[in-house]
Amino acid sequence: MRTQVAIIGAGPAGTLLAHILAQAGIEHVVIERQSRDHVLSRIRAGVLEWGTVETLRRYGLGERMDRDGHVHNTINIAWRGEEVLSIDTVDRVGKRMMAYGQTNIQEDLYRAADERGAAIVFEADDVALHDLTTDHPSVTWSSGGSSGGSAGGRTERLDCDYVAGCDGFHGVARQSIPAGLRREFEKVYPFGWIGILSETPPLPILLYANHERGFGLCSMRSPMLSRYYVQCPLTDTVDDWPDDRFWTELLGRLPRSQAEQIVTGPSIEKSIAPLRSFVAEPMSHGRLFLAGDAAHIVPPTGAKGLNLAVADVLYLSHGLIAACKGDPGPLERYSDTALRRVWGSVRFSWWLTGLLHRFPGQTDFDQRAQEQELYHLSQSALAQAAMAEQYVGLPY
Ligand code: APR
Ligand code: PHB
């Protein structure tokens, strides 16, 4: 097989890139390790920057988002027991955000792919990238092997002009850049988040809580689907968190006025995620270009992961389209352009994580400094504007 762009990974980054390339008439094939159902079963964050909203609309992916998503314009932080600091992003920076789950975006992307009859290879095992520093790279994989198909592990090969590594943090693309040419920056946080979905009406606002028992977050997916998180030790498993314990802990971390409004119910999903910041530089190697979680991870505190993947894909699609038309300049600049924004979101997510969590071993001094920063944020329109500007997303 031959194509112009081989895309590794059919998560949000890979399928959005495919969608944009299709609209520009660029041939591509998407190769995904998992099944479609498996990809759709992953629950991820759900707050879209306004630039993400506009990007999805521009490429014809906004219909269900505009119908079912929830536009909001406040960042709410509960701290010191009863106070809720509410930062109005429209007042501060003239922009809003949208609550719309990544799972829904993935469904919308797969539906759009079905409508255009797109080529997505699912359940591809042993994906490997070859000859990336030549002008004839290729991708191989085995199909129908351990994933249970009937072909019994046949090796497939795709020749291409460019490879887009959109295969997430545990993918093969980043590892295909020789270790000596790659620099990795990492921060692992000493706690995780346990999150639940419940079919109960959410709070009308997105609420972050800094509490002496640890961080808590109230978020939403739809009028009858709520998403909640609490900070937990890394050693915990979901078995340590029966629903009753989760609700008691969440409500205990919220001001009473907010806790009283929470409607509890059985969880329909429960998972624990560790928190990590990670950046790999550069985001390109020869004809390989990384986008999304393949190149970087942020802690979920600022809900930046998906938004950053969308920004990468926007830059990368422009670069690939220009290169296919004979102008290699934007693609050569892709890594530098993308990394500028990546570090902006990585720094912001790290800062917000530090502001809102209780760290094991946090000293009284650290505690006072954190309280002072929250107090300053509550008093200063400039500090609120700086936070809001980054939360709703910097311009591309
Ligand atoms: N070969 C092919 N596909 C692979 C391989 C591989 N070796 N390894 C991983 N994949 C697939 C995964 O199964 C997954 O479907 O690549 C896809 C990567 O998708 P994501 O992990 O969702 O990453 P990305 O598309 O960059 O999405 C950005 O936003 O909210 C954040 O972290 C969240 O997933 C999210 C991200
Ligand atoms: C979510 O809705 O899952 C969510 C919202 C805000 C965050 C993180 C996750 O900062």
Tab-separated table of N, CA, C and O in Angstrom, residues 30-127:
chain	number	residue	atom	x	y	z
A	30	VAL	N	-4.942	5.652	8.611
A	30	VAL	CA	-4.787	5.673	10.069
A	30	VAL	C	-4.612	4.238	10.564
A	30	VAL	O	-5.383	3.350	10.168
A	31	ILE	N	-3.606	4.022	11.406
A	31	ILE	CA	-3.326	2.665	11.910
A	31	ILE	C	-3.415	2.683	13.435
A	31	ILE	O	-2.663	3.403	14.097
A	32	GLU	N	-4.332	1.888	13.980
A	32	GLU	CA	-4.632	1.925	15.423
A	32	GLU	C	-4.451	0.539	16.031
A	32	GLU	O	-4.899	-0.462	15.468
A	33	ARG	N	-3.838	0.510	17.220
A	33	ARG	CA	-3.564	-0.773	17.874
A	33	ARG	C	-4.814	-1.426	18.454
A	33	ARG	O	-4.961	-2.645	18.453
A	34	GLN	N	-5.716	-0.591	18.958
A	34	GLN	CA	-6.889	-1.135	19.658
A	34	GLN	C	-8.081	-1.283	18.712
A	34	GLN	O	-8.022	-0.875	17.552
A	35	SER	N	-9.191	-1.808	19.274
A	35	SER	CA	-10.442	-1.850	18.511
A	35	SER	C	-11.132	-0.492	18.663
A	35	SER	O	-10.851	0.277	19.579
A	36	ARG	N	-12.060	-0.243	17.756
A	36	ARG	CA	-12.831	1.004	17.823
A	36	ARG	C	-13.585	1.110	19.156
A	36	ARG	O	-13.584	2.165	19.797
A	37	ASP	N	-14.216	0.019	19.596
A	37	ASP	CA	-14.969	0.057	20.860
A	37	ASP	C	-14.057	0.373	22.036
A	37	ASP	O	-14.432	1.097	22.954
A	38	HIS	N	-12.861	-0.177	21.991
A	38	HIS	CA	-11.932	0.087	23.088
A	38	HIS	C	-11.596	1.575	23.149
A	38	HIS	O	-11.615	2.191	24.224
A	39	VAL	N	-11.301	2.178	21.994
A	39	VAL	CA	-10.953	3.610	21.980
A	39	VAL	C	-12.127	4.425	22.530
A	39	VAL	O	-11.950	5.351	23.326
A	40	LEU	N	-13.346	4.025	22.134
A	40	LEU	CA	-14.519	4.802	22.550
A	40	LEU	C	-14.868	4.605	24.022
A	40	LEU	O	-15.644	5.374	24.582
A	41	SER	N	-14.305	3.584	24.648
A	41	SER	CA	-14.665	3.328	26.051
A	41	SER	C	-13.831	4.161	27.022
A	41	SER	O	-14.098	4.183	28.214
A	42	ARG	N	-12.809	4.854	26.524
A	42	ARG	CA	-11.942	5.602	27.443
A	42	ARG	C	-12.606	6.914	27.853
A	42	ARG	O	-13.055	7.676	27.016
A	43	ILE	N	-12.656	7.151	29.156
A	43	ILE	CA	-13.253	8.387	29.656
A	43	ILE	C	-12.120	9.381	29.918
A	43	ILE	O	-11.183	9.071	30.656
A	44	ARG	N	-12.193	10.522	29.322
A	44	ARG	CA	-11.141	11.529	29.510
A	44	ARG	C	-11.775	12.859	29.876
A	44	ARG	O	-12.980	12.968	30.011
A	45	ALA	N	-10.965	13.912	29.969
A	45	ALA	CA	-11.452	15.217	30.440
A	45	ALA	C	-12.478	15.809	29.478
A	45	ALA	O	-12.702	15.282	28.390
A	46	GLY	N	-13.088	16.902	29.906
A	46	GLY	CA	-14.217	17.386	29.107
A	46	GLY	C	-14.393	18.887	29.033
A	46	GLY	O	-15.520	19.352	28.907
A	47	VAL	N	-13.301	19.653	29.127
A	47	VAL	CA	-13.453	21.104	28.994
A	47	VAL	C	-12.692	21.567	27.749
A	47	VAL	O	-11.494	21.309	27.620
A	48	LEU	N	-13.402	22.226	26.838
A	48	LEU	CA	-12.778	22.663	25.589
A	48	LEU	C	-12.449	24.145	25.642
A	48	LEU	O	-13.290	24.965	26.011
A	49	GLU	N	-11.216	24.472	25.271
A	49	GLU	CA	-10.843	25.875	25.072
A	49	GLU	C	-11.676	26.417	23.915
A	49	GLU	O	-12.105	25.650	23.043
A	50	TRP	N	-11.806	27.735	23.875
A	50	TRP	CA	-12.637	28.296	22.811
A	50	TRP	C	-12.014	28.072	21.430
A	50	TRP	O	-12.719	27.866	20.437
A	51	GLY	N	-10.685	28.048	21.367
A	51	GLY	CA	-10.006	27.768	20.097
A	51	GLY	C	-10.324	26.356	19.606
A	51	GLY	O	-10.472	26.115	18.405
A	52	THR	N	-10.448	25.408	20.544
A	52	THR	CA	-10.820	24.034	20.180
A	52	THR	C	-12.246	24.012	19.637
A	52	THR	O	-12.536	23.379	18.620
A	53	VAL	N	-13.143	24.740	20.317
A	53	VAL	CA	-14.546	24.811	19.870
A	53	VAL	C	-14.595	25.342	18.438
A	53	VAL	O	-15.253	24.769	17.552
A	54	GLU	N	-13.854	26.448	18.190
A	54	GLU	CA	-13.898	27.064	16.854
A	54	GLU	C	-13.259	26.152	15.802
A	54	GLU	O	-13.718	26.094	14.664
A	55	THR	N	-12.211	25.434	16.208
A	55	THR	CA	-11.561	24.521	15.262
A	55	THR	C	-12.528	23.399	14.868
A	55	THR	O	-12.678	23.075	13.688
A	56	LEU	N	-13.198	22.810	15.860
A	56	LEU	CA	-14.133	21.714	15.545
A	56	LEU	C	-15.254	22.221	14.645
A	56	LEU	O	-15.644	21.560	13.680
A	57	ARG	N	-15.749	23.433	14.935
A	57	ARG	CA	-16.804	23.997	14.082
A	57	ARG	C	-16.303	24.215	12.665
A	57	ARG	O	-16.974	23.862	11.693
A	58	ARG	N	-15.093	24.797	12.549
A	58	ARG	CA	-14.560	25.145	11.218
A	58	ARG	C	-14.448	23.916	10.329
A	58	ARG	O	-14.629	23.990	9.120
A	59	TYR	N	-14.141	22.763	10.940
A	59	TYR	CA	-13.991	21.555	10.124
A	59	TYR	C	-15.269	20.712	10.096
A	59	TYR	O	-15.225	19.516	9.790
A	60	GLY	N	-16.385	21.332	10.450
A	60	GLY	CA	-17.669	20.640	10.317
A	60	GLY	C	-17.917	19.588	11.378
A	60	GLY	O	-18.700	18.657	11.166
A	61	LEU	N	-17.280	19.736	12.548
A	61	LEU	CA	-17.429	18.733	13.604
A	61	LEU	C	-18.191	19.283	14.814
A	61	LEU	O	-18.200	18.677	15.873
A	62	GLY	N	-18.842	20.449	14.637
A	62	GLY	CA	-19.402	21.132	15.813
A	62	GLY	C	-20.869	20.893	16.066
A	62	GLY	O	-21.398	21.372	17.072
A	63	GLU	N	-21.549	20.144	15.203
A	63	GLU	CA	-23.009	20.101	15.302
A	63	GLU	C	-23.509	19.557	16.652
A	63	GLU	O	-24.267	20.218	17.366
A	64	ARG	N	-23.026	18.346	17.009
A	64	ARG	CA	-23.510	17.761	18.271
A	64	ARG	C	-22.946	18.515	19.472
A	64	ARG	O	-23.625	18.715	20.485
A	65	MET	N	-21.697	18.988	19.337
A	65	MET	CA	-21.095	19.770	20.426
A	65	MET	C	-21.948	21.012	20.724
A	65	MET	O	-22.227	21.334	21.882
A	66	ASP	N	-22.383	21.703	19.659
A	66	ASP	CA	-23.179	22.911	19.875
A	66	ASP	C	-24.566	22.581	20.424
A	66	ASP	O	-25.170	23.393	21.118
A	67	ARG	N	-25.038	21.375	20.141
A	67	ARG	CA	-26.361	20.985	20.645
A	67	ARG	C	-26.276	20.502	22.091
A	67	ARG	O	-27.050	20.923	22.945
A	68	ASP	N	-25.310	19.628	22.374
A	68	ASP	CA	-25.275	18.956	23.680
A	68	ASP	C	-24.250	19.540	24.652
A	68	ASP	O	-24.309	19.258	25.849
A	69	GLY	N	-23.282	20.290	24.155
A	69	GLY	CA	-22.246	20.842	25.034
A	69	GLY	C	-22.808	21.954	25.897
A	69	GLY	O	-23.876	22.496	25.618
A	70	HIS	N	-22.084	22.260	26.948
A	70	HIS	CA	-22.569	23.267	27.897
A	70	HIS	C	-21.546	24.411	27.929
A	70	HIS	O	-20.412	24.222	28.367
A	71	VAL	N	-21.963	25.573	27.404
A	71	VAL	CA	-21.052	26.724	27.387
A	71	VAL	C	-21.016	27.326	28.776
A	71	VAL	O	-22.055	27.502	29.414
A	72	HIS	N	-19.829	27.623	29.281
A	72	HIS	CA	-19.769	28.296	30.575
A	72	HIS	C	-18.617	29.283	30.618
A	72	HIS	O	-17.745	29.271	29.753
A	73	ASN	N	-18.684	30.166	31.561
A	73	ASN	CA	-17.704	31.241	31.578
A	73	ASN	C	-17.214	31.567	32.988
A	73	ASN	O	-16.832	32.696	33.263
A	74	THR	N	-17.260	30.562	33.884
A	74	THR	CA	-16.649	30.819	35.193
A	74	THR	C	-15.731	29.654	35.580
A	74	THR	O	-16.019	28.502	35.296
A	75	ILE	N	-14.609	30.046	36.198
A	75	ILE	CA	-13.725	29.066	36.843
A	75	ILE	C	-13.958	29.285	38.334
A	75	ILE	O	-13.782	30.401	38.817
A	76	ASN	N	-14.375	28.231	39.022
A	76	ASN	CA	-14.728	28.393	40.437
A	76	ASN	C	-13.773	27.600	41.312
A	76	ASN	O	-13.534	26.426	41.052
A	77	ILE	N	-13.250	28.280	42.327
A	77	ILE	CA	-12.293	27.625	43.225
A	77	ILE	C	-12.776	27.798	44.665
A	77	ILE	O	-12.933	28.928	45.144
A	78	ALA	N	-13.044	26.652	45.318
A	78	ALA	CA	-13.438	26.697	46.723
A	78	ALA	C	-12.184	26.528	47.568
A	78	ALA	O	-11.352	25.668	47.285
A	79	TRP	N	-12.070	27.333	48.595
A	79	TRP	CA	-10.923	27.194	49.490
A	79	TRP	C	-11.274	27.819	50.832
A	79	TRP	O	-12.273	28.515	50.950
A	80	ARG	N	-10.502	27.523	51.832
A	80	ARG	CA	-10.746	28.016	53.197
A	80	ARG	C	-12.175	27.762	53.622
A	80	ARG	O	-12.879	28.663	54.063
A	81	GLY	N	-12.645	26.521	53.408
A	81	GLY	CA	-13.976	26.173	53.923
A	81	GLY	C	-15.124	26.722	53.103
A	81	GLY	O	-15.558	26.081	52.166
A	82	GLU	N	-15.589	27.908	53.397
A	82	GLU	CA	-16.863	28.346	52.825
A	82	GLU	C	-16.754	29.206	51.579
A	82	GLU	O	-17.741	29.443	50.904
A	83	GLU	N	-15.558	29.736	51.293
A	83	GLU	CA	-15.486	30.698	50.192
A	83	GLU	C	-15.432	30.015	48.838
A	83	GLU	O	-14.783	28.992	48.670
A	84	VAL	N	-16.108	30.592	47.835
A	84	VAL	CA	-15.917	30.155	46.446
A	84	VAL	C	-15.486	31.379	45.641
A	84	VAL	O	-16.200	32.373	45.559
A	85	LEU	N	-14.281	31.287	45.107
A	85	LEU	CA	-13.785	32.343	44.226
A	85	LEU	C	-14.275	32.023	42.823
A	85	LEU	O	-14.024	30.930	42.300
A	86	SER	N	-15.002	32.957	42.230
A	86	SER	CA	-15.535	32.712	40.892
A	86	SER	C	-14.895	33.709	39.924
A	86	SER	O	-15.043	34.911	40.079
A	87	ILE	N	-14.166	33.174	38.944
A	87	ILE	CA	-13.485	34.031	37.975
A	87	ILE	C	-14.287	33.990	36.677
A	87	ILE	O	-14.473	32.917	36.090
A	88	ASP	N	-14.784	35.162	36.278
A	88	ASP	CA	-15.602	35.246	35.070
A	88	ASP	C	-14.687	35.466	33.874
A	88	ASP	O	-14.080	36.526	33.729
A	89	THR	N	-14.590	34.452	33.017
A	89	THR	CA	-13.619	34.546	31.907
A	89	THR	C	-14.079	35.558	30.849
A	89	THR	O	-13.246	36.121	30.145
A	90	VAL	N	-15.369	35.793	30.754
A	90	VAL	CA	-15.832	36.804	29.793
A	90	VAL	C	-15.445	38.191	30.291
A	90	VAL	O	-14.902	39.013	29.545
A	91	ASP	N	-15.667	38.446	31.578
A	91	ASP	CA	-15.250	39.738	32.153
A	91	ASP	C	-13.748	39.939	32.016
A	91	ASP	O	-13.287	41.032	31.711
A	92	ARG	N	-13.002	38.886	32.276
A	92	ARG	CA	-11.542	39.041	32.351
A	92	ARG	C	-10.880	39.058	30.979
A	92	ARG	O	-9.985	39.846	30.731
A	93	VAL	N	-11.283	38.139	30.099
A	93	VAL	CA	-10.579	38.039	28.809
A	93	VAL	C	-11.519	37.907	27.608
A	93	VAL	O	-11.069	37.666	26.486
A	94	GLY	N	-12.829	38.053	27.864
A	94	GLY	CA	-13.772	38.069	26.737
A	94	GLY	C	-14.009	36.719	26.073
A	94	GLY	O	-14.459	36.674	24.934
A	95	LYS	N	-13.697	35.623	26.771
A	95	LYS	CA	-13.888	34.308	26.152
A	95	LYS	C	-14.562	33.338	27.102
A	95	LYS	O	-14.510	33.495	28.316
A	96	ARG	N	-15.139	32.296	26.523
A	96	ARG	CA	-15.825	31.242	27.294
A	96	ARG	C	-15.147	29.906	27.064
A	96	ARG	O	-14.210	29.811	26.272
A	97	MET	N	-15.672	28.851	27.677
A	97	MET	CA	-15.234	27.496	27.334
A	97	MET	C	-16.487	26.612	27.222
A	97	MET	O	-17.590	27.034	27.535
A	98	MET	N	-16.269	25.393	26.813
A	98	MET	CA	-17.391	24.476	26.551
A	98	MET	C	-17.144	23.171	27.294
A	98	MET	O	-16.053	22.592	27.189
A	99	ALA	N	-18.155	22.707	28.045
A	99	ALA	CA	-18.056	21.365	28.639
A	99	ALA	C	-18.622	20.373	27.627
A	99	ALA	O	-19.797	20.443	27.270
A	100	TYR	N	-17.770	19.502	27.116
A	100	TYR	CA	-18.185	18.487	26.138
A	100	TYR	C	-17.138	17.390	26.189
A	100	TYR	O	-15.953	17.652	25.987
A	101	GLY	N	-17.560	16.169	26.497
A	101	GLY	CA	-16.604	15.097	26.795
A	101	GLY	C	-15.785	14.659	25.594
A	101	GLY	O	-16.268	14.630	24.460
A	102	GLN	N	-14.553	14.283	25.892
A	102	GLN	CA	-13.671	13.790	24.827
A	102	GLN	C	-14.247	12.539	24.156
A	102	GLN	O	-14.064	12.319	22.960
A	103	THR	N	-14.954	11.717	24.940
A	103	THR	CA	-15.561	10.515	24.365
A	103	THR	C	-16.549	10.904	23.265
A	103	THR	O	-16.623	10.260	22.213
A	104	ASN	N	-17.309	11.987	23.501
A	104	ASN	CA	-18.253	12.449	22.470
A	104	ASN	C	-17.507	12.944	21.242
A	104	ASN	O	-17.928	12.702	20.105
A	105	ILE	N	-16.414	13.655	21.455
A	105	ILE	CA	-15.636	14.149	20.311
A	105	ILE	C	-15.113	12.964	19.500
A	105	ILE	O	-15.151	12.961	18.268
A	106	GLN	N	-14.654	11.928	20.211
A	106	GLN	CA	-14.153	10.741	19.508
A	106	GLN	C	-15.266	10.093	18.692
A	106	GLN	O	-15.057	9.690	17.548
A	107	GLU	N	-16.455	10.014	19.269
A	107	GLU	CA	-17.602	9.465	18.512
A	107	GLU	C	-17.885	10.312	17.278
A	107	GLU	O	-18.118	9.781	16.186
A	108	ASP	N	-17.869	11.639	17.454
A	108	ASP	CA	-18.144	12.536	16.315
A	108	ASP	C	-17.091	12.343	15.221
A	108	ASP	O	-17.407	12.352	14.031
A	109	LEU	N	-15.835	12.162	15.637
A	109	LEU	CA	-14.760	11.980	14.650
A	109	LEU	C	-14.908	10.658	13.901
A	109	LEU	O	-14.690	10.580	12.695
A	110	TYR	N	-15.288	9.587	14.630
A	110	TYR	CA	-15.481	8.290	13.958
A	110	TYR	C	-16.689	8.346	13.011
A	110	TYR	O	-16.668	7.766	11.929
A	111	ARG	N	-17.744	9.051	13.443
A	111	ARG	CA	-18.919	9.163	12.571
A	111	ARG	C	-18.548	9.903	11.285
A	111	ARG	O	-18.908	9.493	10.184
A	112	ALA	N	-17.770	10.990	11.435
A	112	ALA	CA	-17.335	11.745	10.244
A	112	ALA	C	-16.454	10.863	9.357
A	112	ALA	O	-16.539	10.914	8.127
A	113	ALA	N	-15.620	10.032	9.973
A	113	ALA	CA	-14.751	9.133	9.200
A	113	ALA	C	-15.607	8.114	8.440
A	113	ALA	O	-15.350	7.828	7.264
A	114	ASP	N	-16.657	7.591	9.091
A	114	ASP	CA	-17.553	6.644	8.413
A	114	ASP	C	-18.206	7.315	7.213
A	114	ASP	O	-18.325	6.727	6.143
A	115	GLU	N	-18.653	8.570	7.415
A	115	GLU	CA	-19.371	9.263	6.337
A	115	GLU	C	-18.492	9.478	5.109
A	115	GLU	O	-18.968	9.450	3.988
A	116	ARG	N	-17.181	9.687	5.329
A	116	ARG	CA	-16.341	9.887	4.147
A	116	ARG	C	-15.660	8.585	3.718
A	116	ARG	O	-14.827	8.587	2.820
A	117	GLY	N	-16.032	7.482	4.348
A	117	GLY	CA	-15.474	6.179	3.962
A	117	GLY	C	-13.986	6.083	4.210
A	117	GLY	O	-13.230	5.558	3.396
A	118	ALA	N	-13.567	6.603	5.376
A	118	ALA	CA	-12.132	6.724	5.646
A	118	ALA	C	-11.466	5.380	5.920
A	118	ALA	O	-12.117	4.432	6.371
A	119	ALA	N	-10.159	5.337	5.648
A	119	ALA	CA	-9.392	4.122	5.904
A	119	ALA	C	-8.793	4.187	7.305
A	119	ALA	O	-7.848	4.930	7.551
A	120	ILE	N	-9.391	3.440	8.252
A	120	ILE	CA	-8.775	3.292	9.574
A	120	ILE	C	-8.555	1.796	9.786
A	120	ILE	O	-9.496	1.009	9.696
A	121	VAL	N	-7.305	1.435	10.016
A	121	VAL	CA	-6.986	0.029	10.298
A	121	VAL	C	-7.007	-0.121	11.815
A	121	VAL	O	-6.196	0.496	12.508
A	122	PHE	N	-7.938	-0.907	12.347
A	122	PHE	CA	-7.978	-1.155	13.784
A	122	PHE	C	-7.256	-2.469	14.096
A	122	PHE	O	-7.044	-3.296	13.208
A	123	GLU	N	-6.918	-2.638	15.345
A	123	GLU	CA	-6.298	-3.874	15.848
A	123	GLU	C	-5.031	-4.241	15.084
A	123	GLU	O	-4.831	-5.390	14.694
A	124	ALA	N	-4.205	-3.218	14.857
A	124	ALA	CA	-2.913	-3.445	14.191
A	124	ALA	C	-1.870	-3.723	15.272
A	124	ALA	O	-1.648	-2.891	16.150
A	125	ASP	N	-1.243	-4.886	15.210
A	125	ASP	CA	-0.227	-5.243	16.213
A	125	ASP	C	1.171	-4.920	15.694
A	125	ASP	O	1.397	-4.863	14.481
A	126	ASP	N	2.094	-4.770	16.628
A	126	ASP	CA	3.525	-4.645	16.299
A	126	ASP	C	3.795	-3.562	15.251
A	126	ASP	O	4.562	-3.778	14.308
A	127	VAL	N	3.157	-2.412	15.407
A	127	VAL	CA	3.407	-1.311	14.464
A	127	VAL	C	4.871	-0.885	14.574
A	127	VAL	O	5.399	-0.733	15.680
